[in-house]
Short mmCIF file of C-alpha atoms and ligand atoms in Angstrom, two decimals:
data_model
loop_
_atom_site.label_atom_id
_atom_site.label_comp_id
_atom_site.label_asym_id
_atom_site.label_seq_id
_atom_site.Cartn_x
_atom_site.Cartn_y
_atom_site.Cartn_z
CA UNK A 1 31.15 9.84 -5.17
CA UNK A 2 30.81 13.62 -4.21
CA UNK A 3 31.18 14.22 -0.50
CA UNK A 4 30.85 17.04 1.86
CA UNK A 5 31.44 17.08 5.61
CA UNK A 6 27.90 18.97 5.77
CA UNK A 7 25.00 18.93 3.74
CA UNK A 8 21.97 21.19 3.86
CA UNK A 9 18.77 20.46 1.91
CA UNK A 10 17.40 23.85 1.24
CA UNK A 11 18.64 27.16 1.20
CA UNK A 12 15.98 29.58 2.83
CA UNK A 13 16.11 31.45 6.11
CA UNK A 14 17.22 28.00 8.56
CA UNK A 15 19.57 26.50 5.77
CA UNK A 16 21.19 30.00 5.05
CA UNK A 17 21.89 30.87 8.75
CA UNK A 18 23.07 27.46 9.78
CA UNK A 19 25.74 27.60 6.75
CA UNK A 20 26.69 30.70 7.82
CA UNK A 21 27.44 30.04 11.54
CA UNK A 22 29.63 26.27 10.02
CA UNK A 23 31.90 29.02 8.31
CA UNK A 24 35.31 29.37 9.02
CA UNK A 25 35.49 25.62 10.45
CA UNK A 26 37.55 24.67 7.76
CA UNK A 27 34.81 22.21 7.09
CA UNK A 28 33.11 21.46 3.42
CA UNK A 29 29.59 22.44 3.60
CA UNK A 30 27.43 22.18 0.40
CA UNK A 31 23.66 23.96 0.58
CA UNK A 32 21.18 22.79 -2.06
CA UNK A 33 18.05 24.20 -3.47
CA UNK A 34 15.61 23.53 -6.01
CA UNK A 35 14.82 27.09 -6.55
CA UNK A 36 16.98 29.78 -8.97
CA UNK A 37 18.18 32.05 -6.05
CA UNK A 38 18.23 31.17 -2.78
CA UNK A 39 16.09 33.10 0.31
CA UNK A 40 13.27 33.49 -1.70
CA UNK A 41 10.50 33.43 0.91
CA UNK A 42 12.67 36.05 2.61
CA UNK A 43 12.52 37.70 -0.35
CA UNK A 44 8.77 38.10 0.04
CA UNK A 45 8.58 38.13 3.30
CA UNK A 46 6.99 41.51 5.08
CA UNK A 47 5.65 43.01 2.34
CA UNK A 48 8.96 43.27 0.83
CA UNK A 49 10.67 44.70 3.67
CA UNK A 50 11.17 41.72 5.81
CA UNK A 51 10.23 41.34 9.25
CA UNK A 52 13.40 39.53 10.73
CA UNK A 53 12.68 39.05 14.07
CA UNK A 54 10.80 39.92 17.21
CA UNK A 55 12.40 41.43 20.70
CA UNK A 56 9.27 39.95 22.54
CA UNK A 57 10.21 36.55 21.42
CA UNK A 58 9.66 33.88 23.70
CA UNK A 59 8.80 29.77 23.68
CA UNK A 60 4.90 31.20 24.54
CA UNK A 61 4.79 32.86 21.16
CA UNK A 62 5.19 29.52 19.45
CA UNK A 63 2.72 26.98 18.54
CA UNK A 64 4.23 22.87 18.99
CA UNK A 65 2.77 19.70 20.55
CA UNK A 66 6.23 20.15 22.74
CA UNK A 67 5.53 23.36 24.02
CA UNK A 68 9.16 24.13 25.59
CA UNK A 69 11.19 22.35 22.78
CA UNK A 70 12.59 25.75 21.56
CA UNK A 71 13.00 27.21 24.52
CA UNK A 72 16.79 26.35 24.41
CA UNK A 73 17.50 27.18 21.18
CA UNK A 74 15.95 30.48 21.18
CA UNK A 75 17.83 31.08 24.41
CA UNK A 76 20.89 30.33 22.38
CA UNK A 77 20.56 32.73 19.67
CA UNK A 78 18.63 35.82 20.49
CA UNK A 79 16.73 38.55 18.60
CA UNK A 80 19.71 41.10 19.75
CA UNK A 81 22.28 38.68 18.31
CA UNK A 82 20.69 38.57 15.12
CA UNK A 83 19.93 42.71 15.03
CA UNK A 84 24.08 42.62 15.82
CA UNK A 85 24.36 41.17 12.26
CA UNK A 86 22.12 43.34 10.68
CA UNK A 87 23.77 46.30 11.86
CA UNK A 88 27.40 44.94 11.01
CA UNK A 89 26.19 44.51 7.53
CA UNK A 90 24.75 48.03 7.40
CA UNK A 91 21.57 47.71 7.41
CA UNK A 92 18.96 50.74 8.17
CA UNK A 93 15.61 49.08 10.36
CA UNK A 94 12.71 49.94 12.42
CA UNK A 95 10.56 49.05 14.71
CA UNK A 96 6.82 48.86 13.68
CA UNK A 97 4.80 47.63 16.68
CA UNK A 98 5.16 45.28 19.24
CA UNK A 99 8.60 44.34 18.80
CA UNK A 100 8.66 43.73 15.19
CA UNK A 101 12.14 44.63 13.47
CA UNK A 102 11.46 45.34 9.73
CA UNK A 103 14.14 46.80 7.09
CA UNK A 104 13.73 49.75 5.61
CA UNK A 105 14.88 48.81 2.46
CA UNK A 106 14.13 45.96 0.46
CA UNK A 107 14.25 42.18 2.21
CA UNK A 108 17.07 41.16 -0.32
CA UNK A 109 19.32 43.29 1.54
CA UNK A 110 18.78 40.16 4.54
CA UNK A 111 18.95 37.16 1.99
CA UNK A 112 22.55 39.25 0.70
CA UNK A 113 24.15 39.51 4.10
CA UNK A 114 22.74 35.67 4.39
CA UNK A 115 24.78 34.49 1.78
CA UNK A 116 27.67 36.17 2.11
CA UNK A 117 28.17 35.15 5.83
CA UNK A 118 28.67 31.81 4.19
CA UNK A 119 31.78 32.30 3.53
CA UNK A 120 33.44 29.46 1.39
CA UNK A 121 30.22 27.16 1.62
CA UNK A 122 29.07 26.04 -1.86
CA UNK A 123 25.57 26.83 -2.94
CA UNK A 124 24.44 24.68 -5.68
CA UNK A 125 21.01 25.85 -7.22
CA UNK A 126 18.58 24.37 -9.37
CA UNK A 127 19.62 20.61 -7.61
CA UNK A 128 16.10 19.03 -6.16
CA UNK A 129 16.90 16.92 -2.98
CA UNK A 130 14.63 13.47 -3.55
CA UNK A 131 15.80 11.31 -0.52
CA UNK A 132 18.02 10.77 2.30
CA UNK A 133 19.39 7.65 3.18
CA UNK A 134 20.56 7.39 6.67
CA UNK A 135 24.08 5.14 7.65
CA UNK A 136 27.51 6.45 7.98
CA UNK A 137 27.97 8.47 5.64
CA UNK A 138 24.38 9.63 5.57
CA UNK A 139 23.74 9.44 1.16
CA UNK A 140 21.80 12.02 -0.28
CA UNK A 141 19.53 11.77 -3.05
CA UNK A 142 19.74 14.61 -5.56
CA UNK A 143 18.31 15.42 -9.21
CA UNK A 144 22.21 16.16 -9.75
CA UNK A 145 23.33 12.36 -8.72
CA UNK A 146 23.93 11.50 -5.33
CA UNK A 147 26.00 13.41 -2.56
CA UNK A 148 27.77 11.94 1.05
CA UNK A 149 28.54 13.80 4.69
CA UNK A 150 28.79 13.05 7.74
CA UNK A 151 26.16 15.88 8.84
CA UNK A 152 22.39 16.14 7.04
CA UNK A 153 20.79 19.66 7.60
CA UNK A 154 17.13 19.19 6.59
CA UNK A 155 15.90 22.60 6.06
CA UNK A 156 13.57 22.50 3.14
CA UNK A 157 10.39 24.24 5.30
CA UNK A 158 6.51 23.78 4.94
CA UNK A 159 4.27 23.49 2.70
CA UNK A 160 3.04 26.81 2.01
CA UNK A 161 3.67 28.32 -1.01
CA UNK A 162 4.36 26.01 -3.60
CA UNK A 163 4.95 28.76 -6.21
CA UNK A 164 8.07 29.98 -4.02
CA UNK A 165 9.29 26.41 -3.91
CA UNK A 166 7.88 24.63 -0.77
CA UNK A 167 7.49 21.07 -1.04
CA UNK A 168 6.65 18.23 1.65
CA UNK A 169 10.21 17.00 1.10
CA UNK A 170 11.42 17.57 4.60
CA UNK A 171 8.12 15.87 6.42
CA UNK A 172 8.93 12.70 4.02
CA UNK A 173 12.53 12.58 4.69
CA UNK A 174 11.81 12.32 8.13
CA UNK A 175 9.21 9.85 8.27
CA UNK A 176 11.19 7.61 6.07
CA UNK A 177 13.49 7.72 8.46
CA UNK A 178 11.79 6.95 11.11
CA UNK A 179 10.48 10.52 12.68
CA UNK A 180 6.60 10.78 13.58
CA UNK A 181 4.88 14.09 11.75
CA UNK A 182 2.71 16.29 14.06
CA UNK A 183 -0.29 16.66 11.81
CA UNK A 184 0.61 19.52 9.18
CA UNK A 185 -1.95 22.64 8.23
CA UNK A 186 -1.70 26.04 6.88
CA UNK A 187 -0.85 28.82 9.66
CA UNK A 188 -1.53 32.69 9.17
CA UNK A 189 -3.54 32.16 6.91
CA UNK A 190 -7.23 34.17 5.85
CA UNK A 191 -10.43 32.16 6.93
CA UNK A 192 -13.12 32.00 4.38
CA UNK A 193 -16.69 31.57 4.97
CA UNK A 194 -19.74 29.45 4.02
CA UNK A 195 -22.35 30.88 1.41
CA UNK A 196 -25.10 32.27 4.23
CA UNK A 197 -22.05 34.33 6.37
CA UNK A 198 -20.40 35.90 3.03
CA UNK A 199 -23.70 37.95 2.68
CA UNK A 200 -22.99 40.22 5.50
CA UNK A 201 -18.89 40.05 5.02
CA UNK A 202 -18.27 39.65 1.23
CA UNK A 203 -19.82 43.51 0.55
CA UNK A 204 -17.78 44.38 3.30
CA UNK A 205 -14.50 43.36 1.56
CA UNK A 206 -11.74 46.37 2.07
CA UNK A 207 -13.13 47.26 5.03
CA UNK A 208 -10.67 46.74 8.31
CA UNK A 209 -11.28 47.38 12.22
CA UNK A 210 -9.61 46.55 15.44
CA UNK A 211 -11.04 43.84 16.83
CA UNK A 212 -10.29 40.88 19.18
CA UNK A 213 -10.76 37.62 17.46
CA UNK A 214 -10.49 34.48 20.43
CA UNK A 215 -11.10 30.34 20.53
CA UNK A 216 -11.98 29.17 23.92
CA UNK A 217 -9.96 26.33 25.45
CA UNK A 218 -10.51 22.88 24.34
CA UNK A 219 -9.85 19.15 25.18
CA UNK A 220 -8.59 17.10 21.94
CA UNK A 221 -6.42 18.26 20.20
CA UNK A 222 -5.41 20.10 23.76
CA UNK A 223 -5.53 23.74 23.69
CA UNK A 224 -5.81 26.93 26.12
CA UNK A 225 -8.15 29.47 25.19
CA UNK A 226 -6.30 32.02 23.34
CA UNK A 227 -7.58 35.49 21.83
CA UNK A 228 -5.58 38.20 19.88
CA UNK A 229 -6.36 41.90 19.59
CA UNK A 230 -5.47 42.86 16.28
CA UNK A 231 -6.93 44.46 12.58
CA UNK A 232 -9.25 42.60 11.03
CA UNK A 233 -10.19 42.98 7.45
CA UNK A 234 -13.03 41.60 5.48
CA UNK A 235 -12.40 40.14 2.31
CA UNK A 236 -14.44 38.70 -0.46
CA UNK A 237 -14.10 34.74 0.86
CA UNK A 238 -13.95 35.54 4.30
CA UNK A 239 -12.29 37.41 6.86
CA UNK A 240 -8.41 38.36 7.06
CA UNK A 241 -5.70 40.93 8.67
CA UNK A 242 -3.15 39.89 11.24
CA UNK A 243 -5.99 39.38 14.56
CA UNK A 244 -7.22 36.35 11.75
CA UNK A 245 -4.28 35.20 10.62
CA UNK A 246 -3.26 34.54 14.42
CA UNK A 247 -6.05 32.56 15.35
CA UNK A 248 -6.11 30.97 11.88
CA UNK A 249 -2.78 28.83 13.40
CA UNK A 250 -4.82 27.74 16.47
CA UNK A 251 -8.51 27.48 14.45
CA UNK A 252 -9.59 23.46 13.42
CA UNK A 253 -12.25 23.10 10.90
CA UNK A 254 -15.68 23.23 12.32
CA UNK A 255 -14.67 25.28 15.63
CA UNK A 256 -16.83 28.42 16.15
CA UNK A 257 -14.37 31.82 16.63
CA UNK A 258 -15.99 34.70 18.67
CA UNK A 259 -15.38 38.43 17.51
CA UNK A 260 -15.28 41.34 19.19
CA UNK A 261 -15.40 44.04 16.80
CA UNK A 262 -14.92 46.92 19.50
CA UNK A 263 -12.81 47.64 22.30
CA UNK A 264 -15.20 49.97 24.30
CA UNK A 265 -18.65 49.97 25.94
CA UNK A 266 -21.44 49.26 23.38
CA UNK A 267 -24.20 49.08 25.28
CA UNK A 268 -22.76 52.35 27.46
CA UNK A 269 -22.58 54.19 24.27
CA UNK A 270 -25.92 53.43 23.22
CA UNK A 271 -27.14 54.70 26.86
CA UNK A 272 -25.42 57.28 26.78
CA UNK A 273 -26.80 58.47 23.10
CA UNK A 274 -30.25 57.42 24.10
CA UNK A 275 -30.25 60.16 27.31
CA UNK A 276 -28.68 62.72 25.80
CA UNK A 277 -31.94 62.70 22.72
CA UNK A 278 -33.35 59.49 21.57
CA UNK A 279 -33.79 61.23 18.06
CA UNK A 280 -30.64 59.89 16.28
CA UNK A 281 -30.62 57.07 14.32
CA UNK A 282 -29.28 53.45 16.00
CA UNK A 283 -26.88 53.31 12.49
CA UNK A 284 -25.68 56.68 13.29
CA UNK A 285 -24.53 56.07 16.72
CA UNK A 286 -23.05 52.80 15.86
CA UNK A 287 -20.76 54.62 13.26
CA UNK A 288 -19.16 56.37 16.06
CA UNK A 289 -17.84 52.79 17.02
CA UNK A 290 -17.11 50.96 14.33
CA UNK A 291 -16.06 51.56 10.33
CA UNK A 292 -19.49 53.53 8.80
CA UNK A 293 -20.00 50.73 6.20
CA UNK A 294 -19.71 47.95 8.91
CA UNK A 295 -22.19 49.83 11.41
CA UNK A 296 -24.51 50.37 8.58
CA UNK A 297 -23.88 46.40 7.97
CA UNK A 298 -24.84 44.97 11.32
CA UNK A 299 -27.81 47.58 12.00
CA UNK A 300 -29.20 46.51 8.46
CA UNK A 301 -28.69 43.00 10.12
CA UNK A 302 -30.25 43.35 13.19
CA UNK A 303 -33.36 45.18 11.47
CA UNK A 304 -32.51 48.22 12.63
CA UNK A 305 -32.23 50.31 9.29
CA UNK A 306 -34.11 53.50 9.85
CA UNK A 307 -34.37 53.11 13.46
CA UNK A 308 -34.46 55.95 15.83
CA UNK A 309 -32.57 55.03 19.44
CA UNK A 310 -35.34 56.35 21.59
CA UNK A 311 -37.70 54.00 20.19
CA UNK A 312 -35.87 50.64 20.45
CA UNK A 313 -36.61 48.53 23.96
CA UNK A 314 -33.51 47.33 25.85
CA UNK A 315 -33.80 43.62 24.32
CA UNK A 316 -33.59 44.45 20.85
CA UNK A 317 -30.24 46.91 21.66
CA UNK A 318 -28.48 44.30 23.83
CA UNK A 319 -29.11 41.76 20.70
CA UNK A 320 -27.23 44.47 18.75
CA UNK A 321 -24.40 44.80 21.46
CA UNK A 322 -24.57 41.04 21.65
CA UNK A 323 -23.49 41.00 17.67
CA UNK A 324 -20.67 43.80 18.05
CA UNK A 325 -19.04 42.39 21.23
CA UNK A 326 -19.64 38.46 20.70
CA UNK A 327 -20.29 37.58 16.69
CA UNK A 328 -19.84 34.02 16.68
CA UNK A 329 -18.82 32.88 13.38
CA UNK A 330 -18.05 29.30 11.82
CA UNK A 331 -15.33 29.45 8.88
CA UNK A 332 -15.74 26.52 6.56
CA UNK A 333 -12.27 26.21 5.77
CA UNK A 334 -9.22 28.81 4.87
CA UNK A 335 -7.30 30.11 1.73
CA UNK A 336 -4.97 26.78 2.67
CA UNK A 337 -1.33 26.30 1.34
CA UNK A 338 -1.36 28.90 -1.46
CA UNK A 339 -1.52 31.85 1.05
CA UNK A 340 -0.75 30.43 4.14
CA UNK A 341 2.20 32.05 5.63
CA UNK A 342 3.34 29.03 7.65
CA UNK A 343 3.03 25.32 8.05
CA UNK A 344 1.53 24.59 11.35
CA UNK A 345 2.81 21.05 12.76
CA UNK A 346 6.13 18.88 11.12
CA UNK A 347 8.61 16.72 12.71
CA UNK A 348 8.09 15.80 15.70
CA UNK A 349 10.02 17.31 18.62
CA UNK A 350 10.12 14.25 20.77
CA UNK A 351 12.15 13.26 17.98
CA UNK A 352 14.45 15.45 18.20
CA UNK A 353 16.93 16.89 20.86
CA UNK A 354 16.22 20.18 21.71
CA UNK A 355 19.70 21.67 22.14
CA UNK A 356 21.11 20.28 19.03
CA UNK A 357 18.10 19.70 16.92
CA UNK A 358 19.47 16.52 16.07
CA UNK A 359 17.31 13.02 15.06
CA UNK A 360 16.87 11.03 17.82
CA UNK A 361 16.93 7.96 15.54
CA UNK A 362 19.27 8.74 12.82
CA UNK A 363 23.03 9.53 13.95
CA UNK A 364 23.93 12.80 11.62
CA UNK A 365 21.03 13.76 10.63
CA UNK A 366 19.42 17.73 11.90
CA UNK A 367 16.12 19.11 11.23
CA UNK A 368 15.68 23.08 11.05
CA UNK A 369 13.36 25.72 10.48
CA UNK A 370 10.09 25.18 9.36
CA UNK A 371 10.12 21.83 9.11
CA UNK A 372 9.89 20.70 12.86
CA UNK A 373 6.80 21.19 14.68
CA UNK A 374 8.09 24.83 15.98
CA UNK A 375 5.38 27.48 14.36
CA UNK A 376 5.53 31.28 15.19
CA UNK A 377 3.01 33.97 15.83
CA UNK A 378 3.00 36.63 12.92
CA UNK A 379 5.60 38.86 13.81
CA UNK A 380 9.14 37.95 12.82
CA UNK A 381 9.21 34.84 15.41
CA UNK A 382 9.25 32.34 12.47
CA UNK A 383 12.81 34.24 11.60
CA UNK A 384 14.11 33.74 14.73
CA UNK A 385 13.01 30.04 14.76
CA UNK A 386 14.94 29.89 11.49
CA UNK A 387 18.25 31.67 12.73
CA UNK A 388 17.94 30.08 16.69
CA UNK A 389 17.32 26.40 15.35
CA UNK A 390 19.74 27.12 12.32
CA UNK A 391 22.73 28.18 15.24
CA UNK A 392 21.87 25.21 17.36
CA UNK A 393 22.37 22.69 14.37
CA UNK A 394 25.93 24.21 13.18
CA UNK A 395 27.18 24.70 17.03
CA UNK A 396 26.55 21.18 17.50
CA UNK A 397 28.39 19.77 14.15
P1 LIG B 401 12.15 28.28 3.78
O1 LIG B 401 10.82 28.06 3.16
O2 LIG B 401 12.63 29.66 3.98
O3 LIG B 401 13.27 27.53 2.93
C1 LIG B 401 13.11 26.22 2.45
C2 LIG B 401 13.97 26.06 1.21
O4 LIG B 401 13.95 24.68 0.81
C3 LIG B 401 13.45 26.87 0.03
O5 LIG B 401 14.48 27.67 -0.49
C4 LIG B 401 12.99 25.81 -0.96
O6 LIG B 401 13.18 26.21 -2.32
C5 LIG B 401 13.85 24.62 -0.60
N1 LIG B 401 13.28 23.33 -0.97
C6 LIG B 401 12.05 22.84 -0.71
N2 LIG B 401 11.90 21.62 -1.24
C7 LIG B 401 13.07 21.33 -1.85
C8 LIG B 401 13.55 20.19 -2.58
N3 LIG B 401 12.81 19.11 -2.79
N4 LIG B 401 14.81 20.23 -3.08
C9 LIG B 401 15.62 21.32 -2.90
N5 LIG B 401 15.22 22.41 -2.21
C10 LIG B 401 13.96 22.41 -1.68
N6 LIG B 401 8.32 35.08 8.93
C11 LIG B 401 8.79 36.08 9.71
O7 LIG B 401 9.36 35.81 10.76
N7 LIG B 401 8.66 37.39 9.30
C12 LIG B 401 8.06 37.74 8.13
O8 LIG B 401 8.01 38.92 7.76
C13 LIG B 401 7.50 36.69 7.35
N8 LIG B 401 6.81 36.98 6.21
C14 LIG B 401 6.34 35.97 5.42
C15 LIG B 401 5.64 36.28 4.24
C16 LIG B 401 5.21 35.26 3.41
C17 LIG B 401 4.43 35.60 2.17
C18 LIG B 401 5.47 33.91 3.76
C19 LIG B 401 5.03 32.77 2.86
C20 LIG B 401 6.13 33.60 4.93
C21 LIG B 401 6.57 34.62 5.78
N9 LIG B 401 7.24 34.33 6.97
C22 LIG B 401 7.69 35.36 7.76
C23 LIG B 401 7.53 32.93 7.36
C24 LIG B 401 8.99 32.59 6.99
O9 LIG B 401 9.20 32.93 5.63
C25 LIG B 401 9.29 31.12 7.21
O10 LIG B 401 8.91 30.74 8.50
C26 LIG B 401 10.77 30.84 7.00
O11 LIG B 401 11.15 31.18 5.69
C27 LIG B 401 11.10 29.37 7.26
O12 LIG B 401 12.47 29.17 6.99
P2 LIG B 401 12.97 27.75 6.48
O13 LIG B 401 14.38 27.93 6.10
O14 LIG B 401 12.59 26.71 7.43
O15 LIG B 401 12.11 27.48 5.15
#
């Protein structure tokens, strides 16, 4: 029978991390993946360039049914302890807004440093995990024939993505073992939009503005209001850019999002344009706000086409502020897995101890990354979930 003292089931960002922080133990530690090269979501991840972590991370900028559960792992392993690594290993980053750290060369550079912090772990590739069996030795179920250890890293991630190599592995693994599953959906991912709204959005597709894009609070499932300023772009299904993809993690199908497609004073503006000569066009002043072809857009909308400010009453221009500071839209559904960046929901955290990420139920057995009901803001906090939860596993085995 082949054995291992540690065996982790998938080797992305969590499995990576953890078997680099179990080297120099002395102890046998065996990663498998499915895939042909191992990080390959990091690989993709940030446009290339990956976005590795976030300095304003915090448990708040995490989505979970157990709101604090990563508190203590994040506390554990910080951003700066994971920017220490980077710079060891040489490489050049930058900060693009809000505390995101990005390389400035290409995101293999992280997956290299990744693997060869494993030091003397083995990485076997092309293997497809198929079960887990828990007892003592904990058996694992492989395309390769089975595998024994004492320790079980399940790190095999969400759903989205299939073409990368997610698979539900890691949500069935734990539920037939005995974990509950938090309700899984796609996170940060683009909205798309019933026949009737993609007439005003669809032309618009390309076009991108700052805008705030909010849910207000609600009962079941339980949730505070939340809003995020952000771009927004309009696409040919629907509506995208990072204030979207945000709110996409909090959205459920058949709430009603409200946009606010300008940071200033509509309605002041339009005063304002309508004292100083009520000649110019309503389109015209609107295009001082917003992107030209989206101004032209809502005017057209409103019936304003043509219009001259002076001769519009109040009503008809708070309707048009009405539409630029509070569009109410209903998406009918979103791109789902196959752009999603994220899996919203997984194993459940009352399952798991927060300090360890250990099962509850199943002596040995770990759940990382991804998988567990832990899901990040856009931003590099999924990364740092990954390396935090990865460092809490190995300092426990
Ligand atoms: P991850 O998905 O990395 O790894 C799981 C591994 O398990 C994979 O290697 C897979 O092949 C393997 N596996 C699955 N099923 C298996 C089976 N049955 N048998 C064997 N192996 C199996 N986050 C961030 O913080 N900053 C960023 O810039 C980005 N950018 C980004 C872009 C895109 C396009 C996506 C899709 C995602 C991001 N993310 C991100 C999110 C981030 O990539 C994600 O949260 C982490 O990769 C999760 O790490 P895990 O190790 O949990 O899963």
């Amino acid at each position: 029978m082949d054995q291992a003292d540690v065996v982790i089931l998938g080797a992305g960002a969590a499995g990576l991390f953890c078997a680099g922080s179990l080297a120099g133990q002395g102890l046998r530690v065996v990663v498998l993946d499915h895939a042909r090269d191992p990080g390959e979501k990091i690989r993709i991840s940030g446009g290339g360039r990956c976005n590795f972590t976030n300095l304003g991370t915090s448990h708040q900028t995490f989505l979970s049914e157990v709101p604090r559960f990563c508190a203590s792992a994040l506390a554990g392993y910080r951003p700066e302890d994971f920017v220490a690594l980077v710079d060891r290993a040489g490489i050049a980053w930058h900060e693009k807004a809000q505390g995101q750290l990005f390389c400035d060369g290409r995101a293999t550079q992280i997956v290299r440093m990744l693997v060869d912090r494993m030091g003397l772990a083995e990485l076997r590739l092309g293997v497809a995990v198929q079960g887990v069996t828990p007892g003592m030795p904990l058996r694992v179920e492989t395309s390769a024939g089975p595998i024994e250890a004492r320790h079980v890293v399940v790190s095999t991630g969400g759903k989205s993505i299939p073409k990368v190599g997610a698979t539900g592995i890691g949500y069935d693994i734990a539920q037939a073992t005995g974990h509950r599953i938090v309700e899984t959906r796609p996170g940060l991912v683009p909205l798309t939009f019933a026949q009737q709204d993609l007439r005003l959005s669809a032309p618009l597709s390309g076009v991108a503005v700052t805008a705030r894009a909010s849910l207000p609070a609600a009962k079941a499932p339980r949730r505070a209001a939340v809003a995020f300023d952000d771009q927004l772009l309009f696409t040919h299904r629907g509506l995208s850019g990072p204030a979207i993809l945000q709110i996409s993690s909090y959205w459920r199908p058949g709430e009603e999002l409200t946009l606010d497609l300008h940071s200033g004073d509509t309605a002041q503006a339009l005063r304002q344009a309508k004292r100083e000569g009520g000649r110019v066009q309503v389109a015209t002043v609107l295009a001082r706000l917003l992107p030209e072809r989206l101004a032209t857009a809502i005017v057209a909308e409103e019936g304003l086409e043509g219009a001259r400010l002076a001769d519009q009453p109040d009503a008809r221009l708070g309707a048009l502020v009405r539409r630029v500071h509070d569009w109410r839209i209903r998406p009918v559904g979103s791109e789902g897995y196959r752009t999603a960046e994220v899996t919203v929901g997984g194993v459940d955290c009352r399952d798991l101890d927060a300090r360890t990420m250990a099962s509850r139920h199943v002596p040995g057995l770990h759940f990382i990354g991804e998988v567990v009901d832990v899901t990040g803001w856009l931003g590099g906090y999924n990364f740092q979930w990954a390396w935090a939860s990865g460092h809490a596993a190995a300092r426990a085995i």
